[in-house]
Coordinates of C-alpha atoms and ligand atoms in Angstrom, one line a residue:
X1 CA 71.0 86.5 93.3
X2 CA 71.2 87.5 89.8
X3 CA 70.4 85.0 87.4
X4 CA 71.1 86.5 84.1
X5 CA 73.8 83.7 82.6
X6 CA 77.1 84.9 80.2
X7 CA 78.4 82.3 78.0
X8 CA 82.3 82.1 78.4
X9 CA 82.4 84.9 75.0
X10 CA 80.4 87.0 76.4
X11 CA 82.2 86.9 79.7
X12 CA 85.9 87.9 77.8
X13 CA 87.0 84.1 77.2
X14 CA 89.8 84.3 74.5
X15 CA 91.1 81.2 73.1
X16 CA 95.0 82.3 74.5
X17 CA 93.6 81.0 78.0
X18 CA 93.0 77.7 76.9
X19 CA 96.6 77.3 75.1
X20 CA 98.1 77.1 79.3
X21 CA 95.7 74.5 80.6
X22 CA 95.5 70.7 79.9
X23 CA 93.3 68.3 79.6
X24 CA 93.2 67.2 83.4
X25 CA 92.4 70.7 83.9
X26 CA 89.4 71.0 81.6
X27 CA 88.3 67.6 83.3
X28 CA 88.8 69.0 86.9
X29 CA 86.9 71.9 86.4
X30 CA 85.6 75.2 84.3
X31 CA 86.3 78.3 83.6
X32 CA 85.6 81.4 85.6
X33 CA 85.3 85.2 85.6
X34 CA 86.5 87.0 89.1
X35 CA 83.6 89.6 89.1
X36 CA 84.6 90.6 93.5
X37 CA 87.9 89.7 95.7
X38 CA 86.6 88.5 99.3
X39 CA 88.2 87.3 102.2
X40 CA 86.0 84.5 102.1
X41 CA 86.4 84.0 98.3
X42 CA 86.2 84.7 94.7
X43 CA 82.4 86.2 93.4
X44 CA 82.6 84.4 89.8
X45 CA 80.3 84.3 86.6
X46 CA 81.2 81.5 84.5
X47 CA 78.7 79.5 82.2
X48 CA 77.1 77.8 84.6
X49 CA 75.8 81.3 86.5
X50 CA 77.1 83.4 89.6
X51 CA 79.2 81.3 92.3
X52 CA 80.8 82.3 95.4
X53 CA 83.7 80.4 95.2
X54 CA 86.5 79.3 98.2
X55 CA 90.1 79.9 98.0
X56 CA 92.1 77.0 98.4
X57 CA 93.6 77.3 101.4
X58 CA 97.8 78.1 100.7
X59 CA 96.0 81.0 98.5
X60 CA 93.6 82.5 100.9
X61 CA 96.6 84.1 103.2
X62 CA 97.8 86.4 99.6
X63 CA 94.4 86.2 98.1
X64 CA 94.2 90.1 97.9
X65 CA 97.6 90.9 96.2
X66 CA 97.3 87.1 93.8
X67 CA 93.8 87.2 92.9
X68 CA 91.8 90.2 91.0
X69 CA 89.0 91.5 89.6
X70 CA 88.9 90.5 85.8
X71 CA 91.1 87.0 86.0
X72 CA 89.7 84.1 85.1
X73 CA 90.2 80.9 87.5
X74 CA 89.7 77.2 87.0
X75 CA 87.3 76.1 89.7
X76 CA 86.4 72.4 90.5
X77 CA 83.4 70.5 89.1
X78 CA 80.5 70.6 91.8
X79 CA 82.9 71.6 94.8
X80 CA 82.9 75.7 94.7
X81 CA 86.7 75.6 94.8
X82 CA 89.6 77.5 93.4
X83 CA 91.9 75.4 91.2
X84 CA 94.3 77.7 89.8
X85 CA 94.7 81.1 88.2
X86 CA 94.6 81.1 84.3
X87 CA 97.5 82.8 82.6
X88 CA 96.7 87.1 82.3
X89 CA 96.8 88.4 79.3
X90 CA 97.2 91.8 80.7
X91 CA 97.5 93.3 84.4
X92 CA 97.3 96.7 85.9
X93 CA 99.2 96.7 89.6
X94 CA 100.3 99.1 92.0
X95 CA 103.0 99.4 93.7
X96 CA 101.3 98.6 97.7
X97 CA 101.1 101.3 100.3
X98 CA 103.8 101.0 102.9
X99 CA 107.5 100.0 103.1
X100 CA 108.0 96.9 101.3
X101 CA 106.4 98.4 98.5
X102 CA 105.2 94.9 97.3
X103 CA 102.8 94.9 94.0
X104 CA 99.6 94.5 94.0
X105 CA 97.2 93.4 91.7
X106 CA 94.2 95.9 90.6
X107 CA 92.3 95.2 87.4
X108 CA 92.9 91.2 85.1
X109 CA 92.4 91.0 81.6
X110 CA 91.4 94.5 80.4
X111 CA 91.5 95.4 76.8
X112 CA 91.0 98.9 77.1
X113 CA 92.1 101.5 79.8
X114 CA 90.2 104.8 78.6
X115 CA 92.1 107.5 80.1
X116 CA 89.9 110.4 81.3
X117 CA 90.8 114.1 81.3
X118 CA 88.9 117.5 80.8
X119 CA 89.2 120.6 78.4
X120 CA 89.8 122.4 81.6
X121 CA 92.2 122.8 84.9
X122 CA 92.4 119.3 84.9
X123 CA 94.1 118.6 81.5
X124 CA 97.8 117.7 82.8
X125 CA 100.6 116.2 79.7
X126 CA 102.4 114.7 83.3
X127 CA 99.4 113.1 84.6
X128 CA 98.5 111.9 81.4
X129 CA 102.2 110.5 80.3
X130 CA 101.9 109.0 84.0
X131 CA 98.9 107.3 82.8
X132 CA 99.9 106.2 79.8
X133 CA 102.9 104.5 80.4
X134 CA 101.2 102.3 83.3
X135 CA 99.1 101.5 80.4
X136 CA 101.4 100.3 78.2
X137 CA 103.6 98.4 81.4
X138 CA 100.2 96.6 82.1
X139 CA 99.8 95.5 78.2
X140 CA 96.4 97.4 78.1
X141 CA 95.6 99.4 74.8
X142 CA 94.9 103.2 76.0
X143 CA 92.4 105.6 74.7
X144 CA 92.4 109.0 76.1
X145 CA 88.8 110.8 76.3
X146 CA 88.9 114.1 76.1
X147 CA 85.7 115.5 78.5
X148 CA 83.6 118.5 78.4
X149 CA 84.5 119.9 74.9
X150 CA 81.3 121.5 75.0
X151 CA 81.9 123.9 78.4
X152 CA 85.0 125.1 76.8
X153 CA 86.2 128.1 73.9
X154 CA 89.2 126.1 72.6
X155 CA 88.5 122.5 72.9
X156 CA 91.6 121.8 70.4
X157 CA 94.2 123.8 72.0
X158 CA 93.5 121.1 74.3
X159 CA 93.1 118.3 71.9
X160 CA 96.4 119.6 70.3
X161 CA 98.3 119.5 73.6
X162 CA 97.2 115.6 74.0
X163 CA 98.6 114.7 71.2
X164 CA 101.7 115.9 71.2
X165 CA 102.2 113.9 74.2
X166 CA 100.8 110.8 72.6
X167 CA 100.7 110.8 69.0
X168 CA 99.8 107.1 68.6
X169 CA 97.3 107.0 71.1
X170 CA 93.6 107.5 70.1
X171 CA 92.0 110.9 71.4
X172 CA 88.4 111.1 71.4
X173 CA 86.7 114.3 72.3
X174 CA 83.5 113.3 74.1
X175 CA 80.7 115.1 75.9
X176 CA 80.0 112.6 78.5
X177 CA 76.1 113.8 79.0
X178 CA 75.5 113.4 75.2
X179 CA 74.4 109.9 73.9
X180 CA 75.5 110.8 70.2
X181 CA 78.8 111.6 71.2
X182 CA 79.4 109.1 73.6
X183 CA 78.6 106.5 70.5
X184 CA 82.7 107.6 69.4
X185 CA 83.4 104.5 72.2
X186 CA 81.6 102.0 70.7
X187 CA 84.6 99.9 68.8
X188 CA 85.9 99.7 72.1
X189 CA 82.9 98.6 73.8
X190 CA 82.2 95.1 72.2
X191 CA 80.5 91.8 73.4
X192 CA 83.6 90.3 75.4
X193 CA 85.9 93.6 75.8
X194 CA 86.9 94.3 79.4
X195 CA 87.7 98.0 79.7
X196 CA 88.5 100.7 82.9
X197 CA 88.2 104.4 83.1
X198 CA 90.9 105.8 85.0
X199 CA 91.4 109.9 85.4
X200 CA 90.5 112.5 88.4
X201 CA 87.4 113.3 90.5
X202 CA 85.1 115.2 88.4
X203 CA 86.1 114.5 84.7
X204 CA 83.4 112.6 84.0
X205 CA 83.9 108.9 84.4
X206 CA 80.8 108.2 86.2
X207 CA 78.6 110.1 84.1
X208 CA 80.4 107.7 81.0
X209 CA 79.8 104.8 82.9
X210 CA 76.5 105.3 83.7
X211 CA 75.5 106.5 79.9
X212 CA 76.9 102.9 78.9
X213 CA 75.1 100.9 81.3
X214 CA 71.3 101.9 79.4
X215 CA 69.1 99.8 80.3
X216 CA 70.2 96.6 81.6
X217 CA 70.0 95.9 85.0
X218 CA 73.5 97.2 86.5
X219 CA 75.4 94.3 87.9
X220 CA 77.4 96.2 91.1
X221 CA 74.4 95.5 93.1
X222 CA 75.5 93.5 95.8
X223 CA 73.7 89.7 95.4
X224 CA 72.9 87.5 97.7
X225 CA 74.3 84.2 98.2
X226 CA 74.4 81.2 100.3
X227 CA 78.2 80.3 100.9
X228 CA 79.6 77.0 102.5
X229 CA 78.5 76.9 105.5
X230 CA 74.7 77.6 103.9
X231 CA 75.1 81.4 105.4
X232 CA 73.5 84.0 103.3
X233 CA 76.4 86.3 102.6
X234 CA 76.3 89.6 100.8
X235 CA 78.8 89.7 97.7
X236 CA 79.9 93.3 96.1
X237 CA 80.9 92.9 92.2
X238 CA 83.7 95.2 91.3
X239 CA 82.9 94.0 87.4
X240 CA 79.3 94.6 85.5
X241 CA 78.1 94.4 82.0
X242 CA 77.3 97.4 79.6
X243 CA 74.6 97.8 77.5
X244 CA 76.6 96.8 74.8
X245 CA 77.7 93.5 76.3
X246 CA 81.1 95.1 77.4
X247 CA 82.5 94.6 80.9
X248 CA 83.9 97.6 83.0
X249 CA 86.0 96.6 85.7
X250 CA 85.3 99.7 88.2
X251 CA 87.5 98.1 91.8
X252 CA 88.6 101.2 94.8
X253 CA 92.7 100.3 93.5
X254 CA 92.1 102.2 89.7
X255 CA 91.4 105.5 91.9
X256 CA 94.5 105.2 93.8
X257 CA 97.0 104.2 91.0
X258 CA 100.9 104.8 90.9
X259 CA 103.2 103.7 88.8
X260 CA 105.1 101.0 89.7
X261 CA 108.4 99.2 87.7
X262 CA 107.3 100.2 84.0
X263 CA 110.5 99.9 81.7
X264 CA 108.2 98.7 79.3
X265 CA 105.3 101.0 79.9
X266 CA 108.1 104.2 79.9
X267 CA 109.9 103.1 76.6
X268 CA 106.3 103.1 75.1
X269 CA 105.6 106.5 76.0
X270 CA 108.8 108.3 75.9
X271 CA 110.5 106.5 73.1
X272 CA 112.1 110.5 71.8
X273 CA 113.5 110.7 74.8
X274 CA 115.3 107.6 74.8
X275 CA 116.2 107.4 71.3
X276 CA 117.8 110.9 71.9
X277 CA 119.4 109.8 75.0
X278 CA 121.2 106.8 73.0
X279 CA 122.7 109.9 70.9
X280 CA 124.5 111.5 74.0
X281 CA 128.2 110.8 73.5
X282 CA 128.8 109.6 76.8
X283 CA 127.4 106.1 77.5
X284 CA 126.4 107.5 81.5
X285 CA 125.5 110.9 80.1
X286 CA 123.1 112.9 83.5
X287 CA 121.8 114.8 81.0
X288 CA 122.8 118.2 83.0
X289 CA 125.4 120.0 80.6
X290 CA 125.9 120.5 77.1
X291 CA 128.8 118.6 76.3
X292 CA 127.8 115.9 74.0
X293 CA 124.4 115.8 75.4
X294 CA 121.3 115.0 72.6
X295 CA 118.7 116.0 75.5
X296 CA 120.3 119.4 76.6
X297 CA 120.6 120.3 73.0
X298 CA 117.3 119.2 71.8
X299 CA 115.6 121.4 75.0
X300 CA 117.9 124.2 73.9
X301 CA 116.8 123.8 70.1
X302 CA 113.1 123.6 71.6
X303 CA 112.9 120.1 70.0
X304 CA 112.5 118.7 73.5
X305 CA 109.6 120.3 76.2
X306 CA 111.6 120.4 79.3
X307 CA 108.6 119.8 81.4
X308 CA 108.1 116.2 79.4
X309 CA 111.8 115.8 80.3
X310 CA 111.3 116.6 83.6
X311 CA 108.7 114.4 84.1
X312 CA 110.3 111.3 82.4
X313 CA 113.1 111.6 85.1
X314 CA 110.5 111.8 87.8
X315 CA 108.6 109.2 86.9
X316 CA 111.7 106.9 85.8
X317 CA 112.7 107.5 89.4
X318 CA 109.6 106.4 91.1
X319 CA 109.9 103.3 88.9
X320 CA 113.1 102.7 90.1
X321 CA 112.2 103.2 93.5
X322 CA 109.6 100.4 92.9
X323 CA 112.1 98.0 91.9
X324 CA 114.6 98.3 94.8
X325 CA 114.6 95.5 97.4
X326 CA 113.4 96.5 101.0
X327 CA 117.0 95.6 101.8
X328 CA 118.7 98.6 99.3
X329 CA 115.6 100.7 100.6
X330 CA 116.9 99.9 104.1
X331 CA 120.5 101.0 102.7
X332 CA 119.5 104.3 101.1
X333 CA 117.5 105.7 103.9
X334 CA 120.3 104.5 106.5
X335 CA 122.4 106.4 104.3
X336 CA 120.2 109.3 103.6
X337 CA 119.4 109.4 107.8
X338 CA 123.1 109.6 108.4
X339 CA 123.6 112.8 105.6
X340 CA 120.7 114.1 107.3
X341 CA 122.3 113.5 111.2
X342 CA 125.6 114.9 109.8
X343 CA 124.0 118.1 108.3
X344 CA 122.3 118.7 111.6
X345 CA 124.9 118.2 113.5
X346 CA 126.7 120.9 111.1
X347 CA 123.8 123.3 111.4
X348 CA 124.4 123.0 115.5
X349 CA 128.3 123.1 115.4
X350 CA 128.0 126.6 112.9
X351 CA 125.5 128.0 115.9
X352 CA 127.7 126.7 118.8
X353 CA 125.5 124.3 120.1
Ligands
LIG401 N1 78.8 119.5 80.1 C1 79.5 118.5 80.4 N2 79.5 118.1 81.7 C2 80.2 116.9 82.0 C3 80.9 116.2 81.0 N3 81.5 115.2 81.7 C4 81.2 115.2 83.0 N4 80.4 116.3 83.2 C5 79.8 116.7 84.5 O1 80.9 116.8 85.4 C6 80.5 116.4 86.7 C7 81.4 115.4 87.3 O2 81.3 114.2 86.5 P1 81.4 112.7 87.1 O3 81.0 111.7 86.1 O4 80.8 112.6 88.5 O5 83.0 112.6 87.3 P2 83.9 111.4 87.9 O6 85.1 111.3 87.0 O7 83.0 110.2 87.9 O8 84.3 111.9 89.3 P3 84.6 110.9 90.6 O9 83.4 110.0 90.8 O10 84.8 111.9 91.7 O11 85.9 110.2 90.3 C8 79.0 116.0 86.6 O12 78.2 117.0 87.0 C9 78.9 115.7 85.1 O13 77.5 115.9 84.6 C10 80.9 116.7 79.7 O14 81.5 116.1 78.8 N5 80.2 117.8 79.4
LIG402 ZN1 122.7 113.3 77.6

């Protein structure tokens, strides 16, 4: 069992926690860090050293979707139990696999999301608009990192391109394998700051990572502890410390991320495209002709990239989608099952079948 022990600053405490709990529940219990998600509880790290802590029991059932690496619980004085959930102050979800498409909780209390692309094949304004705006729906600050600038001709062609699809955003152009460059990070990378790298296989988010950890021990080793029943259990951490005395939260969800009901998150990054669409001169403008339309004449002036336009609609779609009840999801593909039945029974009728 480790026994290296984080004072609650260290471990990300912000004052803003404390302003949703009372008195009773300071007296009840501490403050803890959720470091691992079990189905026999929470993996914590609070002043007091690493706990394997239990559920209590009307949480256990939803413990995967309520409860997530990075969120800080209240757990009781001398009993190893869950009290409650402290308020987020940010949250990355997704929307869950399957047809209720409930949301589920990835990644607590992150500062930073670096957003991780190449100077190669890999660089994608869709992919990276995509990420962005799950970003800004989580309330996470995003930096995108900029890889490999030194196996590439025209790393600012690149560089260029990112910007015009963020121009607010930080860029950083980093070669991952160099120390010196890597050292661009540090005002993100704080005593306290909890941060995630998110971006596709190969684009150099491991190599990052493991550059940051130096020389401390690396906390995702799984530990050893006793839990209630005096069982040795082994307990995987999905959050470790850098050498800096940052905290990367590094859980199997960030790989599979998609975007789920961002209105917030989309505004953020495609603020042109709605300010142009509150132009149009009809109110339920679809965009599709010319009459009175902002965003068909600011494509045809080349103000507007259609493929950033494309995407918005793509993406404002899935976020839709996200938001519909299983009961109007129910509707549409009833609806959509009965088109499809009648145009097969067309397709038959027109061969005289
Ligand atoms: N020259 C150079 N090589 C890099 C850079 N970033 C990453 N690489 C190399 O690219 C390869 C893939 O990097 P990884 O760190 O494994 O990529 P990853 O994003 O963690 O990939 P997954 O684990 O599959 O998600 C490794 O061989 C790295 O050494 C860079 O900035 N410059
Ligand atoms: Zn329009």
């Amino acid at each position: 069992m480790s026994t290296q022990i984080f004072s609650l600053h260290q471990l990300g405490w912000r004052p803003a926690y404390a302003q949703h709990l009372t008195i009773d529940d300071f007296e009840a219990g501490y403050p803890a860090r959720v470091v691992g998600v079990h189905r026999n509880g929470l993996a914590v790290l609070s002043s007091q050293g690493a706990a394997l802590v239990a559920l209590p029991p009307q949480r256990a059932a939803m413990a995967e979707t309520a409860i997530t690496v990075g969120d800080w619980v209240m757990v009781e004085q001398d009993a190893s139990r869950m009290l409650r959930l402290i308020e987020r102050q940010s949250l990355i979800a997704r929307v869950a696999a399957g047809s209720d498409h409930r949301l589920q909780s990835i990644a607590a209390n992150l500062d930073t999301l670096f957003i991780v692309t190449s100077c190669n094949d890999d660089f994608n304004p869709s992919r990276l608009e995509r990420y962005l705006a799950l970003a800004f729906e989580a309330a996470v600050t995003p930096v995108v990192i900029l890889t490999k600038p030194d196996m590439c001709a025209d790393a600012n062609h690149y560089a260029d391109a990112a910007r015009q699809v963020a121009p607010s955003v930080t860029l950083l152009m980093v070669n991952a394998t160099d120390a010196t460059s890597i050292a661009q990070l540090r005002p993100w990378l704080q005593s306290g700051q909890t941060v995630a790298f998110i971006g596709s296989s190969g684009v150099g988010k491991s190599t990052l990572t493991n550059m940051l950890v130096g020389d401390t021990t690396r906390l995702t080793a799984a530990i050893r502890e006793d839990d209630a029943k005096g069982r040795h259990t082994t307990t995987s951490r999905e959050m470790y410390a850098l050498a800096s005395g940052a905290w990367v939260i590094d859980t199997p969800g960030m790989r599979e991320l998609r975007i789920g009901a961002a209105s917030t998150g989309m505004s953020a990054v495609f603020d042109d495209i709605e300010t142009l669409a509150a132009q149009c001169r009809f109110r339920d403008c679809r965009h599709e002709s010319d009459e009175g339309c902002a965003i068909v004449s600011a494509m045809a002036d080349g103000e507007l990239d259609g493929r950033r336009f494309a995407n918005y609609f793509k993406l404002q779609r899935e976020a839709v989608n996200a938001t519909l009840s299983t009961k109007e999801r129910h509707e549409r593909d009833r609806q959509f099952g009965t088109m499809s039945r009648t145009a097969m029974r067309a397709k038959r009728d027109r061969q005289g079948r």
